[in-house]
Tab-separated table of C-alpha atoms in Angstrom:
chain	number	residue	atom	x	y	z
A	106	MET	CA	53.152	24.385	40.725
A	107	ASN	CA	52.055	27.344	43.826
A	108	VAL	CA	52.300	30.525	43.656
A	109	ALA	CA	55.896	31.219	45.743
A	110	ALA	CA	57.304	28.470	43.879
A	111	ASP	CA	56.465	29.631	40.628
A	112	ARG	CA	57.877	33.651	41.164
A	113	ILE	CA	60.909	31.881	42.703
A	114	ARG	CA	62.342	30.484	40.342
A	115	ARG	CA	61.336	33.161	37.771
A	116	VAL	CA	63.499	35.519	40.802
A	117	ASP	CA	66.383	33.484	40.444
A	118	ALA	CA	66.136	32.628	36.546
A	119	LEU	CA	66.743	36.064	35.937
A	120	ARG	CA	69.187	36.839	38.688
A	121	GLY	CA	70.879	33.531	36.533
A	122	PHE	CA	71.061	35.724	32.823
A	123	ALA	CA	72.015	38.692	34.412
A	124	VAL	CA	74.454	37.049	35.744
A	125	CYS	CA	76.585	36.155	32.580
A	126	GLY	CA	75.855	38.972	31.002
A	127	ILE	CA	77.699	40.386	34.406
A	128	MET	CA	80.366	38.105	34.100
A	129	LEU	CA	81.391	38.929	30.294
A	130	VAL	CA	81.301	42.539	30.975
A	131	ASN	CA	83.379	43.010	34.080
A	132	ALA	CA	86.381	41.235	31.535
A	133	TRP	CA	86.553	43.767	29.107
A	134	GLN	CA	86.497	46.376	31.312
A	135	GLN	CA	90.175	44.779	32.882
A	136	ARG	CA	90.921	44.585	28.746
A	137	VAL	CA	93.480	46.619	28.486
A	138	ARG	CA	92.953	48.576	25.006
A	139	HIS	CA	95.612	48.647	22.338
A	140	GLY	CA	93.559	49.535	19.660
A	141	PRO	CA	89.887	49.825	19.207
A	142	THR	CA	87.968	46.473	18.058
A	143	SER	CA	84.484	44.525	16.417
A	144	LEU	CA	84.238	43.418	20.105
A	145	ASP	CA	84.317	47.234	21.924
A	146	TRP	CA	81.879	48.260	19.677
A	147	VAL	CA	79.921	44.680	19.813
A	148	MET	CA	80.242	44.885	24.267
A	149	GLY	CA	80.109	48.805	23.767
A	150	ASN	CA	76.829	48.417	22.464
A	151	LEU	CA	75.090	45.825	23.134
A	152	PHE	CA	76.378	45.047	26.512
A	153	GLN	CA	77.468	47.509	28.450
A	154	SER	CA	75.169	48.446	31.324
A	155	ARG	CA	72.670	46.201	29.797
A	156	PHE	CA	72.197	43.733	32.379
A	157	TYR	CA	73.497	45.689	36.226
A	158	PRO	CA	70.652	47.359	36.169
A	159	MET	CA	68.851	43.843	36.822
A	160	PHE	CA	70.622	43.323	39.291
A	161	ALA	CA	69.229	47.242	41.394
A	162	PHE	CA	65.554	46.587	40.195
A	163	LEU	CA	65.896	43.058	41.498
A	164	PHE	CA	68.099	43.468	45.136
A	165	GLY	CA	64.774	46.824	45.223
A	166	LEU	CA	62.537	43.494	44.958
A	167	SER	CA	64.379	41.290	46.999
A	168	PHE	CA	64.204	43.191	49.395
A	169	ALA	CA	61.123	43.672	50.276
A	170	LEU	CA	60.971	40.389	49.754
A	171	PHE	CA	62.712	39.309	52.462
A	172	LEU	CA	61.458	41.528	55.438
A	173	ARG	CA	57.968	40.113	53.460
A	174	SER	CA	59.244	36.223	54.694
A	175	ALA	CA	60.914	37.934	58.011
A	176	ARG	CA	57.702	39.740	59.323
A	177	LEU	CA	56.749	35.973	59.804
A	178	ARG	CA	60.123	34.391	61.661
A	179	THR	CA	60.756	37.893	64.118
A	180	ARG	CA	59.083	41.106	65.273
A	181	ARG	CA	60.992	42.727	64.014
A	182	PRO	CA	61.923	42.264	60.728
A	183	ARG	CA	63.993	45.748	60.031
A	184	VAL	CA	66.164	45.242	63.004
A	185	VAL	CA	67.427	41.484	60.242
A	186	MET	CA	67.212	43.420	57.571
A	187	LEU	CA	70.021	46.751	59.304
A	188	ARG	CA	71.995	42.620	60.465
A	189	ARG	CA	71.816	41.727	56.475
A	190	LEU	CA	73.342	44.313	55.235
A	191	ALA	CA	76.348	44.645	57.725
A	192	VAL	CA	76.504	41.281	57.057
A	193	LEU	CA	76.971	42.113	52.902
A	194	ALA	CA	78.562	45.621	53.859
A	195	ALA	CA	81.821	43.246	55.553
A	196	LEU	CA	81.960	41.241	52.869
A	197	GLY	CA	81.982	43.950	50.100
A	198	ALA	CA	84.947	46.116	52.487
A	199	ALA	CA	86.666	42.395	53.082
A	200	HIS	CA	85.690	41.674	48.852
A	201	MET	CA	87.182	45.506	47.774
A	202	LEU	CA	91.161	44.349	49.014
A	203	ILE	CA	90.350	42.187	45.258
A	204	ASP	CA	88.096	44.180	43.610
A	205	PRO	CA	88.445	48.102	44.177
A	206	GLY	CA	85.015	48.716	41.692
A	207	GLU	CA	82.721	46.006	43.444
A	208	VAL	CA	79.408	47.256	44.620
A	209	LEU	CA	78.482	44.960	47.766
A	210	LEU	CA	79.260	47.371	49.993
A	211	PRO	CA	77.267	50.124	48.412
A	212	TYR	CA	74.687	47.996	47.486
A	213	ALA	CA	75.682	47.980	51.117
A	214	LEU	CA	75.166	51.313	52.233
A	215	LEU	CA	72.592	52.073	49.999
A	216	GLY	CA	70.540	49.570	51.604
A	217	VAL	CA	70.279	51.055	54.818
A	218	VAL	CA	69.624	54.524	53.809
A	219	LEU	CA	67.165	54.395	51.319
A	220	LEU	CA	65.484	51.111	51.209
A	221	LEU	CA	65.307	50.564	55.080
A	222	PRO	CA	63.301	54.035	55.399
A	223	ALA	CA	61.472	54.016	51.782
A	224	SER	CA	59.875	50.205	53.542
A	225	LEU	CA	57.889	52.698	55.342
A	226	LEU	CA	56.125	54.369	52.424
A	227	PRO	CA	52.900	53.942	51.125
A	228	ARG	CA	54.215	51.230	47.599
A	229	GLY	CA	52.711	54.509	45.266
A	230	ALA	CA	54.591	56.480	47.168
A	231	VAL	CA	58.081	54.589	46.668
A	232	LEU	CA	56.659	54.051	42.891
A	233	LEU	CA	56.116	58.022	42.761
A	234	VAL	CA	59.854	58.977	43.915
A	235	GLY	CA	61.392	55.706	41.845
A	236	CYS	CA	60.131	57.414	38.789
A	237	GLY	CA	60.877	60.457	39.093
A	238	VAL	CA	64.437	59.623	40.365
A	239	LEU	CA	64.235	57.315	37.058
A	240	VAL	CA	63.851	59.935	34.665
A	241	ALA	CA	67.199	62.266	36.505
A	242	SER	CA	68.917	59.355	35.602
A	243	VAL	CA	68.553	59.676	32.000
A	244	LEU	CA	70.271	62.503	32.831
A	245	ASP	CA	72.924	62.219	35.506
A	246	PRO	CA	75.837	59.846	33.891
A	247	HIS	CA	76.695	58.345	37.524
A	248	PRO	CA	75.677	54.685	37.733
A	249	TYR	CA	74.158	54.888	41.344
A	250	VAL	CA	71.662	57.499	40.392
A	251	LEU	CA	69.901	54.954	37.506
A	252	ILE	CA	70.484	51.899	40.932
A	253	THR	CA	68.712	54.561	43.512
A	254	ALA	CA	65.544	54.711	41.383
A	255	LEU	CA	65.446	50.532	40.343
A	256	PHE	CA	66.088	49.689	43.994
A	257	LEU	CA	63.066	51.867	44.613
A	258	LEU	CA	61.098	49.948	41.482
A	259	GLY	CA	62.107	47.253	42.258
A	260	LEU	CA	60.945	47.307	45.473
A	261	ALA	CA	57.431	48.995	44.847
A	262	ALA	CA	57.069	46.081	42.463
A	263	ALA	CA	56.895	43.346	44.564
A	264	PRO	CA	54.661	41.680	45.793
A	265	ALA	CA	52.846	42.417	49.319
A	266	ALA	CA	51.736	39.124	50.755
A	267	PRO	CA	52.692	35.520	50.034
A	268	GLY	CA	48.266	34.903	49.933
A	269	GLY	CA	46.155	35.906	48.292
A	270	GLU	CA	46.819	38.718	47.880
A	271	ALA	CA	49.430	37.298	44.875
A	272	ARG	CA	47.569	35.008	43.725
A	273	ARG	CA	45.432	38.362	42.784
A	274	GLY	CA	48.664	39.976	41.164
A	275	ALA	CA	48.799	36.836	38.854
A	276	GLY	CA	46.364	38.549	36.278
A	277	ARG	CA	47.125	42.072	36.765
A	278	LEU	CA	49.998	43.668	34.889
A	279	GLY	CA	53.371	43.576	36.965
A	280	GLY	CA	51.985	39.299	37.599
A	281	ALA	CA	52.349	37.958	41.118
A	282	ASP	CA	56.434	38.161	41.273
A	283	GLY	CA	56.626	41.338	40.466
A	284	LEU	CA	57.735	40.569	36.258
A	285	GLY	CA	55.444	41.290	34.465
A	286	SER	CA	52.248	38.751	32.643
A	287	GLY	CA	52.985	38.011	28.828
A	288	PRO	CA	50.999	40.415	27.438
A	289	PHE	CA	52.532	43.012	29.653
A	290	LEU	CA	56.299	41.722	28.777
A	291	GLY	CA	55.515	41.534	25.291
A	292	ALA	CA	54.521	45.298	24.998
A	293	VAL	CA	57.337	46.558	27.600
A	294	CYS	CA	60.272	44.192	25.518
A	295	GLY	CA	58.215	45.684	21.714
A	296	THR	CA	59.071	48.654	23.260
A	297	ALA	CA	61.790	49.142	24.883
A	298	ALA	CA	63.807	47.023	21.766
A	299	LEU	CA	62.966	50.048	19.455
A	300	LEU	CA	64.131	52.331	21.423
A	301	ALA	CA	66.653	50.898	22.225
A	302	ALA	CA	68.102	50.401	19.081
A	303	GLY	CA	67.314	54.676	18.216
A	304	LEU	CA	68.877	55.428	20.315
A	305	THR	CA	71.865	53.813	19.911
A	306	TRP	CA	71.882	54.280	16.331
A	307	TRP	CA	71.698	57.800	17.448
A	308	TRP	CA	74.132	57.752	20.010
A	309	ASN	CA	76.857	56.447	16.802
A	310	HIS	CA	76.059	58.188	14.615
A	311	ALA	CA	75.148	61.940	16.067
A	312	PRO	CA	76.379	61.728	20.107
A	313	PRO	CA	74.676	63.378	21.567
A	314	GLY	CA	74.605	65.267	25.174
A	315	GLY	CA	71.145	64.244	27.588
A	316	GLY	CA	71.967	61.751	27.624
A	317	VAL	CA	70.931	59.319	25.250
A	318	TYR	CA	73.584	56.473	25.550
A	319	GLN	CA	71.709	56.434	29.800
A	320	ALA	CA	68.347	55.967	29.067
A	321	ALA	CA	69.193	53.720	25.224
A	322	ALA	CA	71.204	51.329	27.408
A	323	LEU	CA	68.566	50.844	29.976
A	324	CYS	CA	65.932	50.284	27.436
A	325	GLY	CA	68.112	47.053	26.955
A	326	ALA	CA	68.414	46.587	29.675
A	327	ALA	CA	64.351	46.158	29.734
A	328	ALA	CA	64.348	44.835	26.065
A	329	TYR	CA	66.782	42.445	27.198
A	330	ALA	CA	65.460	41.142	30.626
A	331	THR	CA	61.637	41.069	29.559
A	332	ALA	CA	62.759	39.102	26.672
A	333	PHE	CA	64.066	36.649	28.832
A	334	LEU	CA	61.185	36.451	30.777
A	335	LEU	CA	59.531	35.273	27.653
A	336	VAL	CA	60.631	33.282	25.923
A	337	ALA	CA	62.656	31.092	28.445
A	338	ARG	CA	61.687	27.576	29.463
A	339	ARG	CA	63.971	25.578	30.853
A	340	THR	CA	65.459	28.161	32.822
A	341	ALA	CA	67.423	25.517	35.732
A	342	VAL	CA	70.807	26.447	35.327
A	343	PHE	CA	70.374	30.058	35.868
A	344	GLU	CA	68.117	29.420	38.704
A	345	ALA	CA	71.392	27.680	40.210
A	346	LEU	CA	73.043	30.838	38.995
A	347	GLY	CA	70.619	33.466	40.397
A	348	ARG	CA	70.693	31.064	43.965
A	349	MET	CA	74.171	31.627	44.269
A	350	THR	CA	74.924	34.765	43.075
A	351	LEU	CA	76.609	36.415	45.712
A	352	THR	CA	79.039	33.065	45.789
A	353	ASN	CA	79.390	33.690	41.890
A	354	TYR	CA	80.320	37.716	41.257
A	355	VAL	CA	82.689	36.918	43.718
A	356	THR	CA	84.101	33.740	42.479
A	357	GLY	CA	84.433	35.348	39.191
A	358	THR	CA	85.707	38.783	39.767
A	359	THR	CA	89.061	36.817	41.376
A	360	VAL	CA	88.835	34.423	38.476
A	361	ILE	CA	89.284	38.362	36.549
A	362	VAL	CA	91.709	39.027	38.710
A	363	VAL	CA	93.556	36.000	38.411
A	364	ALA	CA	93.502	36.546	34.201
A	365	MET	CA	94.471	39.584	34.269
A	366	PRO	CA	98.205	38.559	32.378
A	367	LEU	CA	96.418	37.058	29.539
A	368	LEU	CA	93.526	40.143	29.224
A	369	GLU	CA	96.846	42.530	29.185
A	370	ALA	CA	98.491	40.266	26.743
A	371	ASP	CA	95.420	39.654	24.172
A	372	ARG	CA	95.004	42.055	21.383
A	373	THR	CA	92.603	40.440	20.205
A	374	GLY	CA	89.811	41.205	22.878
A	375	ALA	CA	88.989	36.886	21.905
A	376	ALA	CA	90.185	35.804	25.297
A	377	VAL	CA	87.264	38.211	27.246
A	378	VAL	CA	84.608	36.090	25.200
A	379	VAL	CA	87.209	32.991	26.396
A	380	LEU	CA	87.057	33.336	29.620
A	381	ALA	CA	83.713	34.892	30.461
A	382	VAL	CA	82.506	31.293	28.797
A	383	VAL	CA	84.377	29.175	30.778
A	384	THR	CA	83.942	30.563	34.259
A	385	VAL	CA	80.487	30.533	33.521
A	386	ALA	CA	80.500	27.307	32.547
A	387	VAL	CA	82.423	26.168	35.698
A	388	GLN	CA	80.217	27.953	38.043
A	389	ALA	CA	76.758	26.714	36.256
A	390	VAL	CA	77.743	23.248	36.486
A	391	PHE	CA	79.217	23.822	40.374
A	392	CYS	CA	75.835	25.596	41.039
A	393	ARG	CA	73.820	22.493	40.547
A	394	TRP	CA	76.616	19.853	41.625
A	395	TRP	CA	75.958	22.699	45.389
A	396	LEU	CA	72.183	22.666	44.623
A	397	ALA	CA	71.642	19.385	44.809
A	398	ARG	CA	73.007	18.734	47.720
A	399	HIS	CA	72.636	22.186	50.018
A	400	ARG	CA	70.038	25.060	49.954
A	401	TYR	CA	72.530	27.046	50.446
A	402	GLY	CA	75.804	28.980	48.039
A	403	PRO	CA	78.860	28.286	50.557
A	404	LEU	CA	78.698	32.448	50.724
A	405	GLU	CA	74.892	32.416	50.250
A	406	TRP	CA	74.819	30.094	53.372
A	407	VAL	CA	77.528	32.634	55.615
A	408	TRP	CA	75.781	35.776	55.121
A	409	ARG	CA	72.196	34.020	56.223
A	410	THR	CA	73.563	32.389	58.836
A	411	LEU	CA	74.935	36.227	59.778
A	412	THR	CA	72.104	37.319	59.399
A	413	TRP	CA	69.255	35.308	61.410
A	414	TRP	CA	72.260	35.060	64.341
A	415	GLY	CA	70.610	34.634	68.450
A	416	THR	CA	67.321	33.958	66.624
A	417	SER	CA	65.461	31.450	67.355
A	418	ARG	CA	66.113	29.911	63.284
A	419	GLY	CA	69.982	31.482	63.031
A	420	THR	CA	72.268	29.186	64.650
A	421	TRP	CA	74.881	27.203	63.839
A	422	TRP	CA	73.922	24.242	64.299
A	423	GLY	CA	70.105	22.071	62.375
A	424	GLY	CA	69.946	21.681	59.697
A	425	ALA	CA	65.700	23.078	59.835
A	426	ALA	CA	68.041	26.467	60.260
A	427	THR	CA	71.078	26.521	58.482
A	428	GLY	CA	68.890	24.859	55.303
A	429	GLN	CA	71.854	23.080	53.945
A	430	THR	CA	69.960	19.702	54.312
A	431	VAL	CA	66.679	19.225	52.313
A	432	ILE	CA	64.308	16.920	50.192
A	433	ARG	CA	63.920	17.891	47.242
A	434	ASP	CA	63.584	17.656	43.411
A	435	PRO	CA	66.178	15.560	41.808
A	436	ARG	CA	65.654	17.389	38.487
A	437	SER	CA	65.063	21.217	39.341
A	438	ALA	CA	67.934	23.040	40.163
A	439	VAL	CA	65.818	24.120	42.999
A	440	PRO	CA	63.683	22.604	45.938
A	441	ASP	CA	60.373	21.007	44.857
A	442	SER	CA	58.367	23.064	44.825
A	443	ARG	CA	54.965	21.658	46.330
A	444	ARG	CA	57.544	21.989	49.534
A	445	PRO	CA	57.665	25.636	51.255
A	446	ARG	CA	60.510	28.170	50.679
A	447	PRO	CA	62.117	30.632	52.764
A	448	GLY	CA	60.946	34.048	50.866
A	449	ASP	CA	64.772	35.665	51.482
A	450	GLN	CA	66.130	35.521	48.235
A	451	PRO	CA	69.878	35.549	47.045
A	452	LEU	CA	72.168	38.462	46.468
A	453	ASP	CA	71.107	41.524	43.407
A	454	SER	CA	74.503	43.167	43.086
A	455	ALA	CA	77.070	43.398	39.923
């Protein structure tokens, strides 16, 4: 398998893993509290705020990958990126009619005011600023401070080139895709898990100030992400979910809104788990079915087509332009690894 294909599959799989957690947390947050339950303790201590950090990091990573790919196709890649973010903002504004707390619009705006300027800076400078904001985010409970830090860290972690540099990077700590190699992942996973357990215990037994909960959640997100990358071997389902994140995010929040009467009537929290599991299972089946026939998900295709509108490959017609027909390996949720893949990624949100 070539490095580029492996890179995209790991990024998609991790994003798909985060989709599952995001759906569960979003459903739980909409439940009307009739009193504390054991589910509330589990969600608050083990799941809440543990999955959106993965999306934020992957959004920054995918931003860099898209720019890298766009440079091969246009002389003005940042203009194309600006259009891509504008389309995302429009989708987010429409989605806000269903879910006022949605994240597509804020992510798009942050991409314009933060990531576009940061993409002009040296990688070391972006990394340094990202680390500084990450420290500040532990003391500031506002989630968008942490999201800003992770956007920058994801941008800094992305490999700079698809050729020799990416292959040389395979032996470094960050790996060829910016997600880390085996020994590095193991060290991060073990350290993050211990810190998350200790900080969570501290927060429960003597709730202090100073960002203990934020630190516990961030360490938990790092532990979950690295553990998934270490132990996951058959990731086709997660890859499919990750490649259609935009479609899955919008349909998932729509399902939650429709199911609100059920969530409001349930006093045990069981409806939250059932709704999340059933929704993700249906999405997984649909994603595998859809991607067996098309390269992009429905909303992902609209997003990509509007992004490239007016360019040589951005028209509504032609299979090569839209990517709706592709020769692929039917055993995998992604195109055949021997076939070149574009470097742009689906949405990292929520």
